[in-house]
XYZ file of C-alpha atoms in Angstrom:
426
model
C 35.864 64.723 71.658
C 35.978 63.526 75.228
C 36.889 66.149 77.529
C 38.920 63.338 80.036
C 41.306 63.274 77.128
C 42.187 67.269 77.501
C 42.276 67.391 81.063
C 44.566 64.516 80.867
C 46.841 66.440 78.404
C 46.669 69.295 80.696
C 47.865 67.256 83.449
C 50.765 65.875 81.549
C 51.616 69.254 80.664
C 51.580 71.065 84.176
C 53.432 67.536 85.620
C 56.354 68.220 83.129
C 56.920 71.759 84.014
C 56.359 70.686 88.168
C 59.359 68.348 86.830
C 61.228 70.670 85.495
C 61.048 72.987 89.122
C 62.193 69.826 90.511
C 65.069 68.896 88.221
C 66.275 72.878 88.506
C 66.284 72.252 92.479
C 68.272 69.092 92.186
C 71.108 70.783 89.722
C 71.543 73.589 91.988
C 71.585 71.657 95.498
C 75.491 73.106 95.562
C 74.670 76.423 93.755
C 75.822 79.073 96.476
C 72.804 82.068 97.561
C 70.223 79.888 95.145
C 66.832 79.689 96.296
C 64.550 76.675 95.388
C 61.334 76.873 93.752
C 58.168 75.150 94.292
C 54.874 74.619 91.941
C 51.185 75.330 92.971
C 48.453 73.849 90.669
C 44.969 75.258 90.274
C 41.854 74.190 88.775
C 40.565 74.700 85.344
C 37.517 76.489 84.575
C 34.483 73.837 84.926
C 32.083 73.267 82.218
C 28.455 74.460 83.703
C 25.905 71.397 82.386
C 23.743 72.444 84.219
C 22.925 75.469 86.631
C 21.476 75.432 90.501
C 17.557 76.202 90.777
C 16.292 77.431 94.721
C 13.892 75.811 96.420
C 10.415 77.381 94.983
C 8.633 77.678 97.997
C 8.053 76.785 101.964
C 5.171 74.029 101.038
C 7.129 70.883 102.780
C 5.093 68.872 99.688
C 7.427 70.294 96.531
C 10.710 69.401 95.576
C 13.649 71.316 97.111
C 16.295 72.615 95.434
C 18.977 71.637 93.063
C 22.469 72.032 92.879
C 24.672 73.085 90.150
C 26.459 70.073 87.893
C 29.570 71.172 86.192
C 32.558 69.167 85.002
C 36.067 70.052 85.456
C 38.732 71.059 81.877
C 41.635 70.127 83.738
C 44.471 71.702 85.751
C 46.479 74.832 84.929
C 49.918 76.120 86.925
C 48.970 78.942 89.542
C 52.351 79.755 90.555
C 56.066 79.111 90.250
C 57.120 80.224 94.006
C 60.741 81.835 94.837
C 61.639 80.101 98.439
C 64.002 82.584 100.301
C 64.297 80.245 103.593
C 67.694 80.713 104.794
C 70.563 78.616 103.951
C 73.208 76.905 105.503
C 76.406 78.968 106.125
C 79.639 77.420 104.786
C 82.628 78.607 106.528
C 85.795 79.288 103.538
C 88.028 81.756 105.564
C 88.355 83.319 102.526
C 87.714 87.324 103.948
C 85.358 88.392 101.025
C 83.293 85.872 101.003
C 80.461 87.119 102.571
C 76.695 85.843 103.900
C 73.713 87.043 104.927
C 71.905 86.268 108.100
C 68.328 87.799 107.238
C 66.110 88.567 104.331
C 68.228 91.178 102.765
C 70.323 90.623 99.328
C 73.786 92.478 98.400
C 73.609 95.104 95.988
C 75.853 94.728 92.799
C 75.688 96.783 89.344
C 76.981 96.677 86.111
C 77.964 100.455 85.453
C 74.052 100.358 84.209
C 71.618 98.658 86.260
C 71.465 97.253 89.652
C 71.081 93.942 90.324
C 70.391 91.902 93.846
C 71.768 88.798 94.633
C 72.346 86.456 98.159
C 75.424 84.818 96.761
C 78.483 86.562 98.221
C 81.149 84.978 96.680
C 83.185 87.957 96.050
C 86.825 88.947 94.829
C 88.658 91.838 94.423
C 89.495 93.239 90.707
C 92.693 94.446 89.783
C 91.876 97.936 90.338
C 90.828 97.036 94.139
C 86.726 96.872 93.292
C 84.919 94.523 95.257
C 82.972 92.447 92.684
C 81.137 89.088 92.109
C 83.161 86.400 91.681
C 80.394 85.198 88.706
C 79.796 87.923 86.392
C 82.412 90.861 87.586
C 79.589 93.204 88.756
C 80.688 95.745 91.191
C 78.952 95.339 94.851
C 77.972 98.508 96.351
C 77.996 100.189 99.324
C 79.687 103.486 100.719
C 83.282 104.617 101.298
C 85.194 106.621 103.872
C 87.189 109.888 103.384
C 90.719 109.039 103.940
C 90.349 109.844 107.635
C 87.850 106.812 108.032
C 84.651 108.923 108.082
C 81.819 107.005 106.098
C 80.039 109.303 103.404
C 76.323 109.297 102.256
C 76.497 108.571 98.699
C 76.463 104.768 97.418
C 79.087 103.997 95.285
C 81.198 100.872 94.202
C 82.772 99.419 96.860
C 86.820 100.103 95.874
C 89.565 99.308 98.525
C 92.286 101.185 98.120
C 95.280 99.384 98.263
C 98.379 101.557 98.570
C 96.196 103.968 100.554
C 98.820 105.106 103.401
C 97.545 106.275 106.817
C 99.374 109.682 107.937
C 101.753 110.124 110.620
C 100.225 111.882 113.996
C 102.210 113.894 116.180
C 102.007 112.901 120.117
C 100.008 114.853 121.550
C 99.384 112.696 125.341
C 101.370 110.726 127.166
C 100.138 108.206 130.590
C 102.586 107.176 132.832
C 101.434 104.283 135.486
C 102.935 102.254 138.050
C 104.683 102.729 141.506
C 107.231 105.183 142.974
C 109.048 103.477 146.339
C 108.165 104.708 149.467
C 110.938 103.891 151.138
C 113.348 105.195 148.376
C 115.987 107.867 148.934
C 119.288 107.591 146.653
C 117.364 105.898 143.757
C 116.624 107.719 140.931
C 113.963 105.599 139.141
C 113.405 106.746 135.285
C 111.150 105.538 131.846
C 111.358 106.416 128.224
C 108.674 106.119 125.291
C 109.491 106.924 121.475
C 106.573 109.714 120.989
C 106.138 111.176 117.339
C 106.136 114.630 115.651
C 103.530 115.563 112.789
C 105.985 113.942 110.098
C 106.499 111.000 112.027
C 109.705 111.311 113.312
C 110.629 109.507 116.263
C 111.456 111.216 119.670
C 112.441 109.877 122.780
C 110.758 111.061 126.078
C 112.497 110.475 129.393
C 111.377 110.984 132.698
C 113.661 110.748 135.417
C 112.208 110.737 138.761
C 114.229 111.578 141.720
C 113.108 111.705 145.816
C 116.395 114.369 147.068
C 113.707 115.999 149.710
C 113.373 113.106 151.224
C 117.212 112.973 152.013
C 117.320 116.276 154.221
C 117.461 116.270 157.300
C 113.867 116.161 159.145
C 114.103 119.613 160.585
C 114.439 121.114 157.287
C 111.753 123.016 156.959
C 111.680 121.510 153.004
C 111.873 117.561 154.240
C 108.927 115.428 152.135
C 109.543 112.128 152.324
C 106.278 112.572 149.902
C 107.713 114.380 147.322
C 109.314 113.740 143.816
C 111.383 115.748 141.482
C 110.831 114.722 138.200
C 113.235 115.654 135.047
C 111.271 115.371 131.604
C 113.997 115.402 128.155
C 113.203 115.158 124.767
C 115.308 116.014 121.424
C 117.545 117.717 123.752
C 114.792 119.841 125.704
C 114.899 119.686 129.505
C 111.758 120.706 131.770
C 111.034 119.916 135.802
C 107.789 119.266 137.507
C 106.990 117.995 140.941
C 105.191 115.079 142.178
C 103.440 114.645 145.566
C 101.812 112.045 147.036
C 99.227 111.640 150.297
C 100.359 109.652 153.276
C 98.459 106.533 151.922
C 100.555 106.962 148.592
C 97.496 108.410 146.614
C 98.456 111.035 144.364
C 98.084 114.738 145.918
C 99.305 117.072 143.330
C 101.642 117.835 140.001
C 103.448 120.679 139.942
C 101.912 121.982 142.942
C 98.376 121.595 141.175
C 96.166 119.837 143.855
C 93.319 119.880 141.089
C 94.589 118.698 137.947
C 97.067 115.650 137.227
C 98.525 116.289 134.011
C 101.571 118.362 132.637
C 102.419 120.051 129.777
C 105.861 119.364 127.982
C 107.131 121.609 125.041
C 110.107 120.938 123.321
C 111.184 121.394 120.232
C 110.611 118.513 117.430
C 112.716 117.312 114.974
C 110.518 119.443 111.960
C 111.926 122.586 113.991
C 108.424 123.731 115.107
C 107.648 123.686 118.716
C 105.325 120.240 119.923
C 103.267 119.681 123.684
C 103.275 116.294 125.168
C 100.619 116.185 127.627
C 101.691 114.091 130.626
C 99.180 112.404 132.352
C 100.302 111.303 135.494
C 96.699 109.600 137.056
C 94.255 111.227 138.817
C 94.372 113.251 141.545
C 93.290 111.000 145.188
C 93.830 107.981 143.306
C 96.130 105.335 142.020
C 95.159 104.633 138.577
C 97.940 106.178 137.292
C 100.917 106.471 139.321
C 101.186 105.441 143.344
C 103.640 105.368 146.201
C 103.892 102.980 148.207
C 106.305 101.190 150.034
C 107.330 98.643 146.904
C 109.708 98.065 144.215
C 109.391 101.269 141.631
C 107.659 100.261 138.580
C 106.467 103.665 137.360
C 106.243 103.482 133.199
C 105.443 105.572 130.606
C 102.405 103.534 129.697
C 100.953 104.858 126.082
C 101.511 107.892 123.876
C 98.666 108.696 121.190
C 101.071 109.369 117.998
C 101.971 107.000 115.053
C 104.377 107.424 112.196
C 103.015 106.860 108.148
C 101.533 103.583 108.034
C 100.155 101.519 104.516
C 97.494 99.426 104.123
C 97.949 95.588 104.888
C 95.034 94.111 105.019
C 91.163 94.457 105.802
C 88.272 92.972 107.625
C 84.723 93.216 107.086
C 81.931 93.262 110.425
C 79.136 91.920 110.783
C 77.776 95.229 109.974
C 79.446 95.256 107.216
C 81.878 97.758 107.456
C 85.101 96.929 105.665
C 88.209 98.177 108.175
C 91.603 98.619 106.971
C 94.574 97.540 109.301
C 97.622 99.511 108.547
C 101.393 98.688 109.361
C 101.675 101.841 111.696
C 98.989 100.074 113.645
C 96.552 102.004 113.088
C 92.710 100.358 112.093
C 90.491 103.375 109.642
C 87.284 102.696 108.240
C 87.353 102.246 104.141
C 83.579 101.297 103.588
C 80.220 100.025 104.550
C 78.450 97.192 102.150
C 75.124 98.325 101.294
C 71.643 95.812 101.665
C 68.315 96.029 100.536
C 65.108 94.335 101.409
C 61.954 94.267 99.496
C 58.246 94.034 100.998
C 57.687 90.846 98.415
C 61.004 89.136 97.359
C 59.385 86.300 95.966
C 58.368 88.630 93.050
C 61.755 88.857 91.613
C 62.866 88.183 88.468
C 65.511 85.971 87.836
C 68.095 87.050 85.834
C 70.812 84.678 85.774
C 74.268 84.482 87.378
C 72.399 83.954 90.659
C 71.139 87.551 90.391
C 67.749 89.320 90.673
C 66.034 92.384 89.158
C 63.277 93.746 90.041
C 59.883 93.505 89.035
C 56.801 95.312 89.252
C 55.350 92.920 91.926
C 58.659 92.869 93.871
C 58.402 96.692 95.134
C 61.511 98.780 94.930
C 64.339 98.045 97.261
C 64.794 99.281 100.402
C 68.298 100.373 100.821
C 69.838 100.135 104.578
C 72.772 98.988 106.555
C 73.417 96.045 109.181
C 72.410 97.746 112.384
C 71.083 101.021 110.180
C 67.347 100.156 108.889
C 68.449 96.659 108.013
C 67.664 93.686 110.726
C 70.031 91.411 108.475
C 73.865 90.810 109.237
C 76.800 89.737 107.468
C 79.238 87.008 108.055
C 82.376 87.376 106.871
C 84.649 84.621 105.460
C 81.662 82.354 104.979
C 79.006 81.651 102.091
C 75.183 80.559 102.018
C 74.296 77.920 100.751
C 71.809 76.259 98.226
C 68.443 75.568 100.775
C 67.358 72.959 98.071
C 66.033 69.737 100.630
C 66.861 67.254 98.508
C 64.663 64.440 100.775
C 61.366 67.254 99.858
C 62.655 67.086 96.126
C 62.783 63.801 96.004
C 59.223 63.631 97.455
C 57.929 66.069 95.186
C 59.534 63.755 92.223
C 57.912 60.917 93.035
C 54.429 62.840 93.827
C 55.085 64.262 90.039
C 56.348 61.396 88.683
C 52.701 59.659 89.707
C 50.451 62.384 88.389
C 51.955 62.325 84.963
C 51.709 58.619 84.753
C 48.052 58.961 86.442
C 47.227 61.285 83.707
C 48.753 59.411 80.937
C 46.749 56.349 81.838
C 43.534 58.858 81.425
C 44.052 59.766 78.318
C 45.015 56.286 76.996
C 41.602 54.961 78.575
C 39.660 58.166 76.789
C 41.461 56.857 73.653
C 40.496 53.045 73.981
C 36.492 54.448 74.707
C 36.749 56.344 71.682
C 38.088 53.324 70.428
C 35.144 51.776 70.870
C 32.919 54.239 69.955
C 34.681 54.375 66.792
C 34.122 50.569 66.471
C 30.403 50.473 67.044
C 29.725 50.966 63.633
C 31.395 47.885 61.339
């Protein structure tokens, strides 16, 4: 039998599974996270017909050498390739949908096995997990004690809705702005609503008041640089002093030239006794409060306590660090989304759903974070896309589409010599 007529067979065969690369390309030029594949031919084993001989000597007179003659079986497949270029990124504004800028994949499992996958089209379950939108597999990563602190351990990723952020009790207040100069009968004043350790609310007043300033200047206690001030809360009354340089930087609190704060106690609504640290600037400066000659303005800027708060919504980095916002206004940390990388991705296995498993070419994975071991980074609200190029496809159709019908035409002109062959005897 003709050996054309095989290596034409095995042409038609390998063609038909290039085309069937190609035609899985083509269906999944919309799949989100897939990752084309490409063919790689090699050649058959050669028949030997006949084997080299080496020159058999330096006499210039004798024949030289010759070379081997051998005739090719055909054409086998070497390799189905996994292409992990990166893919366009889609922009959804949908929060959990997620993509990857790098060679890392998402980590999801089944409760049995882990599985790796790019596409990070994700939803949350009814029980809060974070899990693919495809199959319901749980993506992992690892989640914060309730006080936003992120653990080692690597977990399912489950946001807990209903999760309620605890009240703080004040425990500093800033006051900025101006105190006038040229003020004598004004008594300028501020409040802030500060908070006790259940979250009740408190108001703190400071009155401010300039009566040295109004005595006569031959009193030996005339300051025209010099401020009472009156602090009240929950029906607690304490007095401090403030005094300012000529240039209306502050000088000292209280008579303290080297510290500008001041401790309030009074007593909060649990009963128990609370300290409001008053932080009046710094001493020599103006960042916090001033004199000069100008309209007063001082405020009582910021206090550092919240009441209860509960969740409302999240927000994922590009680190991937999932951040809860609650209605106290407080932000905690719920969770980090774990990655992994592998030192040869394109041994995967695939294993449907737009997920991978390992293999025992692939390596294990590496497991890291964005920022943490991982060079990748996530985008949030946004999805990869398929990085099929359908112009290449279509190239590589046509290419395939010509070697099959190359090959076909071989083994219908081995059939017509055989033909013939067949025919010689009548």
């Amino acid at each position: 039998m003709m050996r054309s007529l095989f290596a034409g067979v095995s042409g038609l065969r390998n063609h038909q599974v290039r085309m069937d690369v190609i035609g899985n390309n083509i269906a999944n030029v919309n799949t989100v996270g897939y990752k084309a594949s490409r063919v790689t031919f090699e050649e058959a084993f050669a028949q030997l017909v006949q084997g080299a001989s080496r020159p058999p000597g330096d006499d210039a007179s004798v024949s030289g050498g010759v070379n081997p003659i051998q005739v090719g079986l055909g054409m086998n497949i070497s390799s189905i390739d996994l292409l992990f270029t990166q893919g366009n990124l889609e922009t959804t504004g949908v929060i959990t949908d997620l993509a990857i800028q790098g060679d890392s994949f998402f980590v999801v499992s089944d409760g049995q096995q882990r599985y790796y996958t790019r596409s990070g089209n994700f939803q949350l379950d009814a029980t809060g997990r974070l899990v693919s939108a495809t199959n319901g597999f749980v993506v992992q990563g690892r989640m914060a004690t309730p006080d936003g602190v992120l653990q080692e351990a690597i977990t399912d990723i489950a946001l807990p809705f209903g999760q309620k952020s605890p009240a703080r009790a004040t425990t500093t207040a800033s006051i900025g702005g101006n105190l006038d100069a040229s003020a004598t009968t004004q008594n300028p004043e501020t409040t802030i609503t500060v908070f006790d350790e259940q979250g009740n609310e408190v108001e703190l007043r400071l009155v401010f008041s300039k009566a040295h300033a109004t005595l006569d200047p031959s009193d030996p206690t005339y300051n025209p640089n010099l401020w009472d001030v009156e602090i009240q809360a929950n029906g607690t009354v304490m007095n401090t002093t403030l005094e300012f340089t000529a240039d209306g930087r502050l000088a000292a609190v209280g008579g303290d030239t080297t510290d500008a704060e001041f401790d309030f106690t009074f007593n909060a609504p649990t009963g128990s006794p609370q300290t409001v640290t008053l932080d009046f600037g710094t001493i020599g400066g103006i960042d916090g409060l001033s004199q000069f000659s100008s309209a007063s303005t001082a405020v009582l800027r910021e206090q550092d306590g919240y009441t209860m708060g509960d969740l409302q919504n999240i927000g994922i980095d590009p680190t991937g660090v999932i951040t809860g916002s609650f209605t106290n206004g407080v932000s905690l940390t719920l969770g980090q989304i774990v990655m992994a990388d592998f030192n040869n991705p394109t041994g995967l296995i695939r294993s449907g759903d737009n997920m991978y498993s390992v293999s025992a070419n692939s390596g294990a994975a590496v497991l890291g974070y964005a920022g943490e071991g991982s060079k990748s980074m996530i985008t949030s609200g946004a999805l990869e896309m398929s990085n099929v190029d359908l112009a290449q496809e279509f190239t590589h159709m046509i290419t395939a589409q010509r070697g099959f019908q190359s090959n076909a035409r071989v083994i219908s002109a081995s059939d017509e010599m055989l033909q013939e062959l067949v025919n010689l005897k009548r």
